Structures are given as structure tokens and as C-alpha cells.
Amino acid sequence: MSFTSMAESTRKASLQWRIPPPITALLLLLPIVSGSFFKPFNVSYDHRALIVAGKRRMLVSAGVHYPRATPQMWPDLIAKSKEGGADVVQTYVFWSGHEPVKGQYNFEGRYDLVKFVKLVGSSGLYLHLRIGPYVCAEWNFGGFPVWLRDVPGIEFRTDNEPFKKEMQKFVRKIVDLMREAELFCWQGGPVIMLQIENEYGDVEKSYGQKGKDYVKWAASMALGLGAGVPWVMCKQTDAPENILDACNGYYCDGFKPNSKTKPVLWTEDWDGWYTKWGGSLPHRPAEDLAFAVARFYQRGGSFQNYYMYFGGTNFGRTSGGPFYITSYDYDAPLDEYGLRSEPKWGHLKDLHAAIKLSEPALVAADAPQYKKLGSNQEAHVYHGDGETGGKVCAAFLANIDEHKTAYVKFNGQSYTLPPWSVSILPGCRHVAYDTAKVGAQTSVKTVESAGPPLGSLSILQKVARQDNASYISKSWMALKEPIGIWGENNFTTQGLLEHLNVTKDQSDYLWHKTRISVTEDDISFWKKNGANPTLSVDSMRDVLRVFVNKQLSGSIVGHWVKAVQPVLFVQGNNDLLLLTQTVGLQNYGAFLEKDGAGFRGKAKLTGFKNGDVDLSKSSWTYQVGLKGEAEKVYSVEHNEKAEWSTLETEASPSIFMWYKTCFNTPDGTDPVVLDLGSMGKGQAWVNGHHIGRYWSIIAQKDGCDKTCDYRGAYHSDKCTTNCGKPTQTRYHVPRSWLKPDSNLLVLFEETGGNPFKISVKTVTAGILCGQVSESHYPPLRKWSTPGFMNGTMSINSVAPEMHLHCEEGHVISSIEFASYGTPRGSCDKFSTGKCHASKSLSIVSEACKGRNSCFIEVSNAAFQSDPCKGTLKTLVVMARCSPSQDTSETASD
Ligand code: GAL
């Protein structure tokens, strides 16, 4: 199947931008003209690969969701994706952000999709645009705008006219937007592939025949839009012939597309996982991730996307549910703030380099040649005629044994294969890369309180900083949020209404109020029985707070759980107030439009003398949201109109409070976070930007393994951290939302917290550790040396190397430890072993100190001696990175 260019594609001569690193700064300066990032080209495919501009390609893709970062962060994220070896950037399109109100579109700020796509194009990368428009993605309501529920007669994701009409309208809008901005590849733009729907195969059965019809309709609707590039349906075994189907998962090397004419694509390689409030933090080891990716290309894969390469932040109320946290870090190669997560980022960069070196052979062969090397060991060999003449060959040697190292023979040579590993041999002889051997540095993120760098402070100043100076402010204002119905815009009706039908998701909060009259008889009945009446609700999500006469009786948290809450009434009339809250709408599953929020089933009061009170039939007064929300007390324009009062330092924590203060932005360029660990649950705004929900809920105590073994199949409960600690305490405040000083911070606190203990901090990759042994393979970058690939130069002549690099704007300010020999320990604490080259520290310092990055050869020659003949030596280094401007100070420490 081939997508030929449209008649319109007779385009002006293209301008090819070749941008050398560092790209970030340049990208910001470059004028972004429409289209013409590439010479117009077509994309088609065969059974082996996507065919880009007439050539089969092995592609590596980086998942980056534009609204999970700010436009100011985009250039750096794209540049780091490219530097890490990606060819493609992949994103979903977020319908709820683009059409927040039916018929009213938003393509501004974080939703400026055209700008994002142009930045990708201008960096020379391609784009895979997954329009959905159902996207799942741990995004509120799976990306559907909540107004979609209210379209008469609608049923989502099935053969339903009202749904299909809205879906088609939005998908067409996005395709037209791309075409008008000349962003398809046949127009010289970066868009090479699209996606319609998302993992519909998971829910299709629930819709019976209508589901099958919907798949066919979605496919032909998409193809009918004339986008001129291939469309994907992921996890869709019945994807029609002219639509690609693709795999999502932790491993996809066994995946077979549903037709022999389609290539093997992996649209979501889950390189980490998302987190729930009250959950621990998942980590997928770099060795296992690299193993999964190498196995994929080994066994015939041709396109692989990291879900996520950068996860970012669920700003505002965009996080999905049930209960997904504000951070969408995902343990991705770039962390929530866009800093490299090492060794993952670096280990994958090396992997991508090895795959690139193998690409000529991988695309030359129609299929690999299979060789069994042992019971759990196998080789796949790709050979054929190279593009520029001559034979090309690449081989992958896998040991899928989880425990044992294997010693195998391949093409007459011996190879040692660590457990759960793939070795990549770009010329079929020398190992360029081994998934189980990490040569990349480890970085340890350090979090510093705002103020001058600690290095420049005296010890006394440092202590003082730790004591109190790190808190964001000593002066706070407070404003009480009324409990219950607070304004005119309420209404009264019989019965309990469904939460979303009332709020339309304009707020997390919905107040319900009813009156309960209690007789003297009731009171004496309760006294006599020693029991109180109880509120009982069949089923509720996500949070319910129960108040009687404005006093909190209790709160219930859960996902469609029964709520049982004892209540205390007085004689006479009592106000029973129920506050239902959402913490991210459902984003996965069939029949989302029916899922709703708040209550399901019956609600009653039990324990009354005359029998239960059926609350489902009572008269209820409803009010959507909070008074402070309606008055926008969090905004720069409106906050001063409210009646704030000074908060006393000794004030005890109280529920339902608004707090505000002003703070200065920390110096430098490091990402800024607010530490809200002293607060309970609520939402926060900085200069009117909603930074998200916060919640200091503690993760379960158990389940975090002490050690993390990369060997064996990964699942999201393996290798988790942070048990017994709050799931999230740090909340990203993008620098572009900050002014140098007097930034307005407003919080709405539901359960009680201490704002005086809130601090503003910066995050950086402050500590680097490297560990590379003499037996490590030579640096991947050396393979570009002519002669290395074709074997005229000996691999043995190239020593392994340690590469250390700080984030941009930082330099290696000190080498805390260095030993070439047999050092012991790990990044937490290294120590010298029996064998140690005495000049280790001075040689490493000389090579690295004051530099942003450095390379150190791991050899006797580099360390001017052999500290222990006949023993395998390892170089271990621990270094500190500091902002470049203050190296002079720290260097003299
Ligand atoms: C997939 C889905 C993605 C995301 C992922 C988990 O099933 O397609 O959108 O939700 O799971 O992070």
C-alpha cells in the first residue's frame, strides 16, 4: 500500500536545516516558517518497514505530549529527544484541551499544536500524530471533552451517529490544520504517520457488532480525509487492510501485525509507568528496557516509540483517573522537568547508536536469518546488499535466560552473553552494544532550597537555611471557604443527581444539602441503644465529605465503593451536607459516557427509630464548585477583591481554607518546584496558572523491593520506590510562569495543612556517577571512524571510555571520588579497593573539572600505570555539577 503525494504537493524547493548542537538556543531564534522543513517526501510501507522518502527505515520515536510541558520547554525536550537518538516525536492530540466548549477551539499556549509540530520539523525530526480522538493517556476523561456526554443520544466509541459526527468533525479539524500549515511530509513537513482511535481492540467486544462496524467506519473516515500518510490503529487485530496495526506493551518482540503486507510497529513501549495517589513510584530498569527494544529490532521490528520519552506534568485538572497524580514523570528518559534521567537516557542513546549502525543491514534484508545458539540463546542475522554497493551485515545475539551467563559461538567467534541481554553486532563481528552493560553515567537529582548556591554559603548559613530560610514565605494570608451552599447560583430538586450531570466538570466539587428533622424520640432512641445514625451510600467515587450542621463528620475516599459514615444529629432541623469530589475522570474502559462521578445507587440514613430515611427521594439543594473558584481568588486580577486576613504563625491547621503569599523566583535556570509536603489535599495556582492538584497522601508501606533486579519480565509493581512516603510532595512550576519576584501563590486546602512550611526549591542533576571497566565495549561514537565498521581497523585498539556530562548551563565543579583499579561500593558510597591508580583523582579532575562534559579513557595508558597487572580494572568516578557561573566559588572550596 502506498500513499502517493497529493496534487498539491508540487511544493517550493525545500530548505533543509541542519542544526548542530546545542540546538535549544538556536531553535528559539529560528523563524518558524510554514512547512518546508524537508524536501517534500512520501511515506509508504512494506512488510519490513515504513518507507520514508523511498527508503526503508528503522525508526526510534520519542513520546512527548505537548500540553504536559510549556511551549518554552518544547525546544529543549525536542533537542534532547534528538540528541538521545530519536528520529520521530510522537504525541496524542488532546481534544478536551482543543475544544473545551463545543464549537470553541483553543490552539494557544500549551495547546499550540501547530507550533509544536513546527518545532519538531525544524529540528529535523519526524512526527507521529495520534489524533484518537479518544486517547486514554491518563488524561481526564481519556481526552474527551466532558460536554460530549451531553450530546443527545450519544454513545462513545461505537457505531453511533451523534458520536461519529463529533469525532469526524474533530479529526477533520486536526487533519485540515496540519494540511493548512503544510505540515504533512508530502508538503515538506514532519508528519509522517497518524493514528485513529486508541487500543479499541481492548474494548471492542463490549460493543458487539456495532464495535466492529465502528472500526470499519473509523478507518474509512480517517482515510477519507486525504491526509496522504499512513494511519495506525494500535492494538487492533481487525484493523482493515489499509490501516496499520501496532503493538503496545512492555515487550513487543513477538508481535505479528494482522497482515503480511504490514511492518512491525510498536506505538507504546512502556518505559516506566504512571502513579496513583497513595501509590509507590514505578521504575523500569534501563537494562531491561534496552533488552526489550533490542529484542524488538532483533526479531523484525522497525518502529518503536517510547511511551513516554518525556512524561511531564498533568497541570490543572488534566490528570485522568481514578486518582492519577499531578506528576506524569513516568520514569521516562527525560524526567518530569525535562532533565535527563540517567543512566536510562544515556543507555538508550548508546542503544540507538548501535541500531543506527545496523540500519543499512536491517533494511537490506527482507527477514532475518535465525540461528539457535543454545537453549535460551539465539541470533538473528540481517544481511544483504548495501545501498552504496558491497555487502552489509548486522547481528543480534540474545540470552533470554534470566539467571545464567551464556558462552556462545557465533560465526566461529566466542561471545559472553550476560543473562537477559542482547548484544548488537553492527558488522556481524564486534559487539558495539550490550543491553546488560551500562556504560552511561548515573545521575542523582539534587533538590536545593532557593537562595544562593549552598556551596557559596558558610556552614552556619547552610544550617540556617535548613532551619527556616528555605520556607517560601513568612507572611501568609488566609480566606475561609464557606462550608455548604455559598451563593445564589444553587438549585433545589428532588432526588440525588449524578455529579457530572451537574458540574459539567467545571470544578472538582459539588455540594449537596438536605434538611433532616430529628425528634426528641430519635435522640432518646439513640441514647438508649448507644448507637448513632449512619449515612450509607451504595457506591461513590472519588472523595465524599460528610458534614452535619457545617461540622465535618468524616471523609470517604475510593473508586466506586460503598460509603458508610456515622453522623451526629441534634434535635430539630439539621443540615446534612455532602460534598462529592472528583480526582481525575475515568480515562480507560468501555462506556465512558456512562461512568460518571459522585454517587451511584441508593443513599439512606439508617438507625432512626421509625426506620431508614431514603435520601434518594429527599429534596436536595445543589451548588457547583467553591466560592473561591467562582470569585477566581487564585487569579492575579481578582485575588485582592476577596477578604483575606493575615494568617498567624501559630494558627492551627483548618479545613477548607484558601492561602496566599508572594515569593521570589530562585536564581538560575534549574527547574523550580514547590514542596507542598506540609499541606493536606487541594489545588495550587502560581500567578493564576493552575499547577495541579496536590495531596500528601502516603503510599502503602510495603511492596518496594530493596533491590531491583533488571532480569526477567518487567511489570509495574517491580522495582517501585517511595513506599511509606507521600506519593508526591514536589510540584513543578514551569519557569515561564514565573516573574523574578512577587509571584502570587494561592492554594486551596481541603483537609488542613501548614503553609508556613511550604518551600520553593530547584531540581538539578547535582551528582554524577560513572562506572566503566576495561572490558566494556568501545564508545559508540568511535564507530563513525572509517575503517571500524569494515574491519580495516581493529576494535582492540580502542579503549572503553567514561562519559560524564552535566545538564546544560552546568559544569563539573568537583570530582568527589575517582579510582581506576578495583574500587568498591555504589553511587551512594564508593571506596578504593586493593588496587588503585594513585593519580586517579588528579587525572579525572584534570580532564573534567570546569567542563560541561568530559571523556576519560579507561586504560592503563590513560592512568599512566597498571596498578595491578592481570586484574580487570574498573574506573569509578563521582562528580558534582554546579551552575556554570558559580564554579569559581565552588572550585576553590
Ligand atoms: C495504554 C494507552 C495509553 C496509556 C498507557 C498507560 O494502554 O494506550 O494511552 O494510557 O496505556 O500509560
CSV table of N, CA, C and O and ligand atoms in Angstrom, one decimal, residues 65 92 130 134-139 198-199 202 234-235 248 268 270 272-274 307 328 330 587-588, ligand 1:
chain,number,residue,atom,x,y,z
A,65,HIS,N,4.2,14.6,25.1
A,65,HIS,CA,2.8,15.2,25.0
A,65,HIS,C,2.9,16.7,25.2
A,65,HIS,O,3.2,17.1,26.3
A,92,TYR,N,-0.1,12.4,21.3
A,92,TYR,CA,-1.5,12.4,21.1
A,92,TYR,C,-2.0,13.8,20.8
A,92,TYR,O,-1.3,14.8,21.1
A,130,ARG,N,-1.0,11.2,16.9
A,130,ARG,CA,-2.1,10.2,17.3
A,130,ARG,C,-3.3,11.0,17.6
A,130,ARG,O,-3.5,11.5,18.8
A,134,TYR,N,-10.1,9.6,21.0
A,134,TYR,CA,-10.0,9.0,22.3
A,134,TYR,C,-8.5,8.7,22.5
A,134,TYR,O,-8.0,8.1,21.6
A,135,VAL,N,-7.9,9.1,23.6
A,135,VAL,CA,-6.5,8.9,23.7
A,135,VAL,C,-6.1,8.1,25.0
A,135,VAL,O,-4.9,7.7,25.1
A,136,CYS,N,-7.0,7.9,25.9
A,136,CYS,CA,-6.6,7.2,27.2
A,136,CYS,C,-5.6,8.1,28.0
A,136,CYS,O,-6.0,9.0,28.6
A,137,ALA,N,-4.3,7.8,27.9
A,137,ALA,CA,-3.2,8.7,28.2
A,137,ALA,C,-3.2,9.2,29.7
A,137,ALA,O,-2.6,10.2,30.0
A,138,GLU,N,-4.0,8.5,30.6
A,138,GLU,CA,-4.1,9.0,32.0
A,138,GLU,C,-4.5,10.5,32.0
A,138,GLU,O,-4.1,11.3,32.8
A,139,TRP,N,-5.2,10.9,31.0
A,139,TRP,CA,-5.7,12.3,30.8
A,139,TRP,C,-7.2,12.3,31.2
A,139,TRP,O,-7.9,11.3,31.0
A,198,ASN,N,-7.7,4.4,19.7
A,198,ASN,CA,-6.6,4.0,20.6
A,198,ASN,C,-6.9,2.8,21.3
A,198,ASN,O,-7.9,2.8,22.1
A,199,GLU,N,-6.2,1.7,21.0
A,199,GLU,CA,-6.4,0.4,21.7
A,199,GLU,C,-7.9,0.0,21.7
A,199,GLU,O,-8.4,-0.5,22.8
A,202,ASP,N,-9.1,-3.5,22.9
A,202,ASP,CA,-9.3,-3.8,24.3
A,202,ASP,C,-10.8,-3.8,24.7
A,202,ASP,O,-11.2,-4.5,25.6
A,234,CYS,N,-3.7,1.2,17.0
A,234,CYS,CA,-2.9,0.3,17.8
A,234,CYS,C,-3.7,-0.7,18.6
A,234,CYS,O,-4.9,-0.5,18.8
A,235,LYS,N,-3.2,-1.8,18.8
A,235,LYS,CA,-3.9,-3.0,19.5
A,235,LYS,C,-5.2,-3.2,18.8
A,235,LYS,O,-6.2,-3.3,19.5
A,248,ASN,N,1.3,-2.3,21.7
A,248,ASN,CA,1.6,-1.5,22.9
A,248,ASN,C,2.0,-2.5,24.0
A,248,ASN,O,1.2,-3.5,24.1
A,268,GLU,N,3.6,2.0,21.6
A,268,GLU,CA,3.9,2.4,23.0
A,268,GLU,C,4.8,1.3,23.7
A,268,GLU,O,4.3,0.2,24.0
A,270,TRP,N,6.3,0.9,27.0
A,270,TRP,CA,6.1,1.4,28.3
A,270,TRP,C,7.4,1.4,29.1
A,270,TRP,O,7.7,0.3,29.7
A,272,GLY,N,8.2,3.0,31.7
A,272,GLY,CA,8.0,3.2,33.1
A,272,GLY,C,6.5,3.0,33.3
A,272,GLY,O,5.9,2.2,32.6
A,273,TRP,N,5.9,3.7,34.2
A,273,TRP,CA,4.5,3.6,34.4
A,273,TRP,C,4.0,4.8,35.2
A,273,TRP,O,4.8,5.6,35.7
A,274,TYR,N,2.7,5.0,35.2
A,274,TYR,CA,2.1,6.2,35.9
A,274,TYR,C,1.9,5.8,37.3
A,274,TYR,O,2.0,4.7,37.7
A,307,TYR,N,6.9,5.3,25.2
A,307,TYR,CA,5.8,5.9,25.9
A,307,TYR,C,6.2,5.9,27.4
A,307,TYR,O,6.1,4.8,28.0
A,328,TYR,N,3.5,13.4,35.8
A,328,TYR,CA,3.4,12.3,34.9
A,328,TYR,C,4.9,11.9,34.5
A,328,TYR,O,5.2,11.8,33.3
A,330,TYR,N,6.6,9.3,34.8
A,330,TYR,CA,6.6,8.0,34.1
A,330,TYR,C,7.9,7.2,34.2
A,330,TYR,O,8.1,6.2,33.5
A,587,ASN,N,-10.4,7.4,32.5
A,587,ASN,CA,-9.9,7.6,31.1
A,587,ASN,C,-9.7,6.3,30.4
A,587,ASN,O,-9.3,6.3,29.2
A,588,TYR,N,-10.1,5.1,31.0
A,588,TYR,CA,-10.0,3.9,30.3
A,588,TYR,C,-11.2,3.0,30.5
A,588,TYR,O,-11.9,3.1,31.5
B,1,GAL,C1,-2.1,2.4,27.1
B,1,GAL,C2,-2.8,3.6,26.5
B,1,GAL,C3,-2.0,4.9,26.8
B,1,GAL,C4,-1.7,5.0,28.2
B,1,GAL,C5,-0.9,3.7,28.6
B,1,GAL,C6,-0.5,3.6,30.1
B,1,GAL,O1,-3.0,1.3,27.2
B,1,GAL,O2,-2.9,3.5,25.1
B,1,GAL,O3,-2.8,6.0,26.4
B,1,GAL,O4,-2.9,5.1,29.0
B,1,GAL,O5,-1.7,2.6,28.4
B,1,GAL,O6,0.3,4.7,30.4
